Coordinates of C-alpha atoms in Angstrom, one line a residue:
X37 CA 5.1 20.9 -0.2
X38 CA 5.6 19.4 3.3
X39 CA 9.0 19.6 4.8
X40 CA 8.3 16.0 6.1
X41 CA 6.4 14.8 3.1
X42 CA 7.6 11.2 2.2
X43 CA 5.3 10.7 -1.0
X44 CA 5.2 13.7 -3.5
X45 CA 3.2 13.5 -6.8
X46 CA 3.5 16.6 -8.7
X47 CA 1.7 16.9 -12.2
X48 CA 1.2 13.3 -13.2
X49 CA 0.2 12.1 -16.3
X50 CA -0.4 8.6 -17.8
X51 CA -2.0 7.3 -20.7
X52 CA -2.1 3.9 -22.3
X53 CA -2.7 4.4 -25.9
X54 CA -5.7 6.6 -26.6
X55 CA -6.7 6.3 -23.4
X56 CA -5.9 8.6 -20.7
X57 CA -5.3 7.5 -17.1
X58 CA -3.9 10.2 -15.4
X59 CA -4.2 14.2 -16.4
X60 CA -2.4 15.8 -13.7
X61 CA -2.3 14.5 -10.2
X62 CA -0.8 15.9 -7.6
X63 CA -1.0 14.4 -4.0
X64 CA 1.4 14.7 -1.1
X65 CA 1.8 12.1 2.0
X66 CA 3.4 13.2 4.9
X67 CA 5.1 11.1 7.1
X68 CA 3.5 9.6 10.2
X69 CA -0.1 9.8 8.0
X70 CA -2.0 6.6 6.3
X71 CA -3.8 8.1 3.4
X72 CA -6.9 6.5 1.8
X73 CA -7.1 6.7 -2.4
X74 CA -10.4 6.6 -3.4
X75 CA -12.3 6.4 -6.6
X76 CA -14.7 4.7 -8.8
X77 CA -13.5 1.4 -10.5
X78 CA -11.2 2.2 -13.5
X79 CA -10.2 5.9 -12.1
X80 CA -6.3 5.0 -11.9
X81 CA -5.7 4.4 -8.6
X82 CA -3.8 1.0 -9.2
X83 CA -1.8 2.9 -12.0
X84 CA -0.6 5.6 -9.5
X85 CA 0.4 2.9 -7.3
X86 CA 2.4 1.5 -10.0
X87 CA 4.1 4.5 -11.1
X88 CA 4.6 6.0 -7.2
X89 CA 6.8 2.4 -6.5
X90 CA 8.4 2.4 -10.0
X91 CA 6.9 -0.4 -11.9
X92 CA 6.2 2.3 -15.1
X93 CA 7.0 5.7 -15.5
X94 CA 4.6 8.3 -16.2
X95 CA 4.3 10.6 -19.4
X96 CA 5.2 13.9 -17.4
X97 CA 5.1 14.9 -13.9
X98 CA 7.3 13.9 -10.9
X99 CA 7.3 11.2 -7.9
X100 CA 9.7 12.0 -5.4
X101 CA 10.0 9.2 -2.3
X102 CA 12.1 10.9 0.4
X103 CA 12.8 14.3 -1.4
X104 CA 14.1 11.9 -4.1
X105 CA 13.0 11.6 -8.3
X106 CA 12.2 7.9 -9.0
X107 CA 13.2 9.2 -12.6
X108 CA 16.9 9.3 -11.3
X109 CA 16.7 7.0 -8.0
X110 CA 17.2 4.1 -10.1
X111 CA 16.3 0.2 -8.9
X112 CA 17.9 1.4 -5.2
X113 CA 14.9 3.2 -4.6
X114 CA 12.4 -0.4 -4.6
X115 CA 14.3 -0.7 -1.2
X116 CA 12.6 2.8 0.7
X117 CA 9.2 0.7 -0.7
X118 CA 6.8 -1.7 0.2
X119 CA 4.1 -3.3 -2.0
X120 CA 0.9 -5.2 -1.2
X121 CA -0.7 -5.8 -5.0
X122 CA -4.1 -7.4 -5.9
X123 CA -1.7 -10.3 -6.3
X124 CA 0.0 -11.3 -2.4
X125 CA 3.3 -12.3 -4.5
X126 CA 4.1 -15.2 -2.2
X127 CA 5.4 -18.8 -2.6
X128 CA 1.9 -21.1 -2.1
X129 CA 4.3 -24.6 -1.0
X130 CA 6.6 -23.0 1.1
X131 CA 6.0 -21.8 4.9
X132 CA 5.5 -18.1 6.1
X133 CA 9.2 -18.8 7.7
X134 CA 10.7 -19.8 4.1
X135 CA 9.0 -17.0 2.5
X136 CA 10.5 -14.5 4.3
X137 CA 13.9 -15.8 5.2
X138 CA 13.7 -16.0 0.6
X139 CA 12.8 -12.5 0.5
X140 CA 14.8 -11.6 3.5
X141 CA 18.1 -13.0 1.1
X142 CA 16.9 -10.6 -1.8
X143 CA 16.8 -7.7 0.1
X144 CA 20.4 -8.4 1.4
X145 CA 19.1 -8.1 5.4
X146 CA 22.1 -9.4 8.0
X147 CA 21.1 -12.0 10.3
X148 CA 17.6 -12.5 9.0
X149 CA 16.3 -14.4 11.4
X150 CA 15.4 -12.0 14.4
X151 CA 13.8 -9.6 11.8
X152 CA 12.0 -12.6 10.0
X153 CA 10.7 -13.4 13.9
X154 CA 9.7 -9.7 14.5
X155 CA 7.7 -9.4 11.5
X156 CA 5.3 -12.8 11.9
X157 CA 5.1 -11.8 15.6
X158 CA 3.5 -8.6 13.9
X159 CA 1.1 -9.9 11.7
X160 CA 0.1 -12.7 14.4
X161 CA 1.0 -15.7 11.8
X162 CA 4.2 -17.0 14.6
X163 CA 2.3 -19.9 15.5
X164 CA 1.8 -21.0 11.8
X165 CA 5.4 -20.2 11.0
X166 CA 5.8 -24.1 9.7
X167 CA 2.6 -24.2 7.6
X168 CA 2.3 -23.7 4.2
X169 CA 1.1 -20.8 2.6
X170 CA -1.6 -22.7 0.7
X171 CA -3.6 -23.9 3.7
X172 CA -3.8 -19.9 5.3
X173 CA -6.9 -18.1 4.9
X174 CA -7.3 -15.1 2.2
X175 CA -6.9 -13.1 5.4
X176 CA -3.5 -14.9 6.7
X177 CA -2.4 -14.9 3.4
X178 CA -3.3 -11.1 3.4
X179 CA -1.3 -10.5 6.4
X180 CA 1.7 -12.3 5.4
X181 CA 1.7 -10.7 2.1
X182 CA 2.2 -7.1 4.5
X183 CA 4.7 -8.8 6.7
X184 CA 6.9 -9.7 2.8
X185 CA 6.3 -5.7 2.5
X186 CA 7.1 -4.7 5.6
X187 CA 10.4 -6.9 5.9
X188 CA 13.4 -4.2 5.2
X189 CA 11.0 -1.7 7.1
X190 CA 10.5 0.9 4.1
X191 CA 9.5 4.4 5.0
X192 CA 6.6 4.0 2.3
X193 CA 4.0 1.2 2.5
X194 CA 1.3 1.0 -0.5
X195 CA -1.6 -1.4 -0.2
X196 CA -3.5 -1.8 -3.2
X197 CA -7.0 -2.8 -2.1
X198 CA -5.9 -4.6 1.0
X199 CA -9.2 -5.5 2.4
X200 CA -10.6 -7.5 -0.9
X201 CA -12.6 -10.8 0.2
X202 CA -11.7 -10.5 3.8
X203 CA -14.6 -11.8 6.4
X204 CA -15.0 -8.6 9.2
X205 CA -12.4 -10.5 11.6
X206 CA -9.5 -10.8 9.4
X207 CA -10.4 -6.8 8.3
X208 CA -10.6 -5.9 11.7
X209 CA -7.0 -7.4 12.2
X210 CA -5.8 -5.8 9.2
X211 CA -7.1 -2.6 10.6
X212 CA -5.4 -2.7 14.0
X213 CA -2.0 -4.2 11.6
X214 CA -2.5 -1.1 9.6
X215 CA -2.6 1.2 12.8
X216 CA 0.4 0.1 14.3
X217 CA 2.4 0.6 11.1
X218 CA 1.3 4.2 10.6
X219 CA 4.2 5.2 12.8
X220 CA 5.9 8.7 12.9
X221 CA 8.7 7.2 10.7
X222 CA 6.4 5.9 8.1
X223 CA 3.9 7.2 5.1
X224 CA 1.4 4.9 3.9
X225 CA -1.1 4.9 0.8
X226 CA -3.8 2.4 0.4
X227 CA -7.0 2.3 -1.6
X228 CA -10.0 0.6 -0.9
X229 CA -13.9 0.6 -1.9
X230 CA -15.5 0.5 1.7
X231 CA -15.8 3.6 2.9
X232 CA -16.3 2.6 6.8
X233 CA -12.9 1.3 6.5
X234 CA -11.5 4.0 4.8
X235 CA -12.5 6.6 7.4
X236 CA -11.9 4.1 10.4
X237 CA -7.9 3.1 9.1
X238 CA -6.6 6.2 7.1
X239 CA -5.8 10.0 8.7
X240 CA -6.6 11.3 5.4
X241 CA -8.7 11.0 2.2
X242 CA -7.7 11.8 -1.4
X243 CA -10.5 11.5 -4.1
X244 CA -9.6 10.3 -7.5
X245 CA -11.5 11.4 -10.4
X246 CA -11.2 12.1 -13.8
X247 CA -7.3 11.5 -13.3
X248 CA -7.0 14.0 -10.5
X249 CA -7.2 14.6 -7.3
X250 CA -10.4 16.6 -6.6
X251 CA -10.9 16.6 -2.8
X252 CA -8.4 16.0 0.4
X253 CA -9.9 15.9 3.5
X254 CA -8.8 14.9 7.1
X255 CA -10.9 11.7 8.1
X256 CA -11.6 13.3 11.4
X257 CA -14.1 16.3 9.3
X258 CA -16.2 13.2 7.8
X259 CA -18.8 10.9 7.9
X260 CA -19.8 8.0 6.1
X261 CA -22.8 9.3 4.8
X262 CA -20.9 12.5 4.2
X263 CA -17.9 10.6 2.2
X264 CA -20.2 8.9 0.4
X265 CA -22.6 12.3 -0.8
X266 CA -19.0 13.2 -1.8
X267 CA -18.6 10.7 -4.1
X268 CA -22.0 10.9 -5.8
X269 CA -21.5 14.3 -5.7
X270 CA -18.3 14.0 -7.9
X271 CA -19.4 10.9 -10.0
X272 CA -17.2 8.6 -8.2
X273 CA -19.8 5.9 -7.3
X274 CA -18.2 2.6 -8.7

């Protein structure tokens, strides 16, 4: 295990009913590294998401954020972590501003409005501070939804399929957004199904299948072509 390692699985499992999700995963992200998830549809990617920020608990096995057990971290630890779900989890008739000066008030952050400032200057939406979130784009809307998860500056950032429906321009500024958060101080985890994006935004890739991880590999030792013979190769075309 990493010394520096802020996401540790070890020996997850998951099932819902007779179904089994997860059968043993084990995946470690370091901190300073943006690691892509990958995997065919249905191969428990979004259910490792859930159970790494503590929205269910697995069967068996461990998260630790931090060095620390979700099991006995308790609702504190939603604070070291930031979400970006298939759903953006924003208020449609209120402004960018108002969403996060809301959000800003749940997670208890002094003199909001500097941070709340910083974080629109981040994910370029200052100049439509005022607008409603119902007239963005799905790629403003996208961004803003990281700026929410971004807000109290967690040390882990998970982006469940942050890329879907996005034109190339808005995934291209979602790329350079993702960059810049990969800082030294910061592990992030995101899935996605293109794999030029996965090899152009993450350090690392972690393959899914069966409900483990079979392959890890630095994104710098691999192609596209090569990623995706690795998929076939493993069944994880989907």
């Amino acid at each position: 295990m990493a010394d520096d390692a802020l996401i540790v699985a070890t020996g997850i499992h998951k099932r819902y009913g007779r179904k089994r999700v997860l059968t043993g995963v084990d995946l470690v992200v370091p901190q300073g590294e943006v690691m892509a998830l990958l995997g065919a549809n249905g191969a428990g990617k979004s259910t490792l998401m859930r159970l790494i920020c503590g929205l269910a608990k697995p069967d068996r096995g461990e998260v630790r954020l931090g060095g620390v057990s979700t099991r006995k971290a308790g609702h504190e630890m939603r604070r070291y972590i930031g979400l970006v779900a298939h759903s953006p989890l924003l208020y449609d008739n209120l402004s960018a501003w108002e969403n996060l000066m809301f959000f800003a008030s749940l997670y208890d952050i002094q003199q909001p409005e500097p941070r709340v400032e910083a974080v629109l200057h981040a994910v370029d939406l200052w100049p439509r501070r005022h607008d409603a979130v119902r007239t963005y784009s799905r790629g403003m809307t996208q961004r803003l939804a990281i700026g929410r998860a971004i807000l109290h500056d967690p040390p882990v950032l998970l982006l469940d399929e942050p890329d879907t429906g996005l034109d190339p321009a808005s995934a291209e500024t979602l790329a350079r957004l993702i960059r810049s958060l990969g800082a030294s101080n910061r592990a992030i985890l995101l899935t996605t199904h293109n794999l030029e994006r996965a090899l152009a935004w993450a350090d690392s890739v972690s393959l899914l299948v069966d409900g483990k991880i079979v392959e890890r590999a630095p994104t710098s030792t691999l192609t596209t072509d090569g990623l995706r013979r690795w998929l076939v190769e493993t069944g994880s075309v989907g």
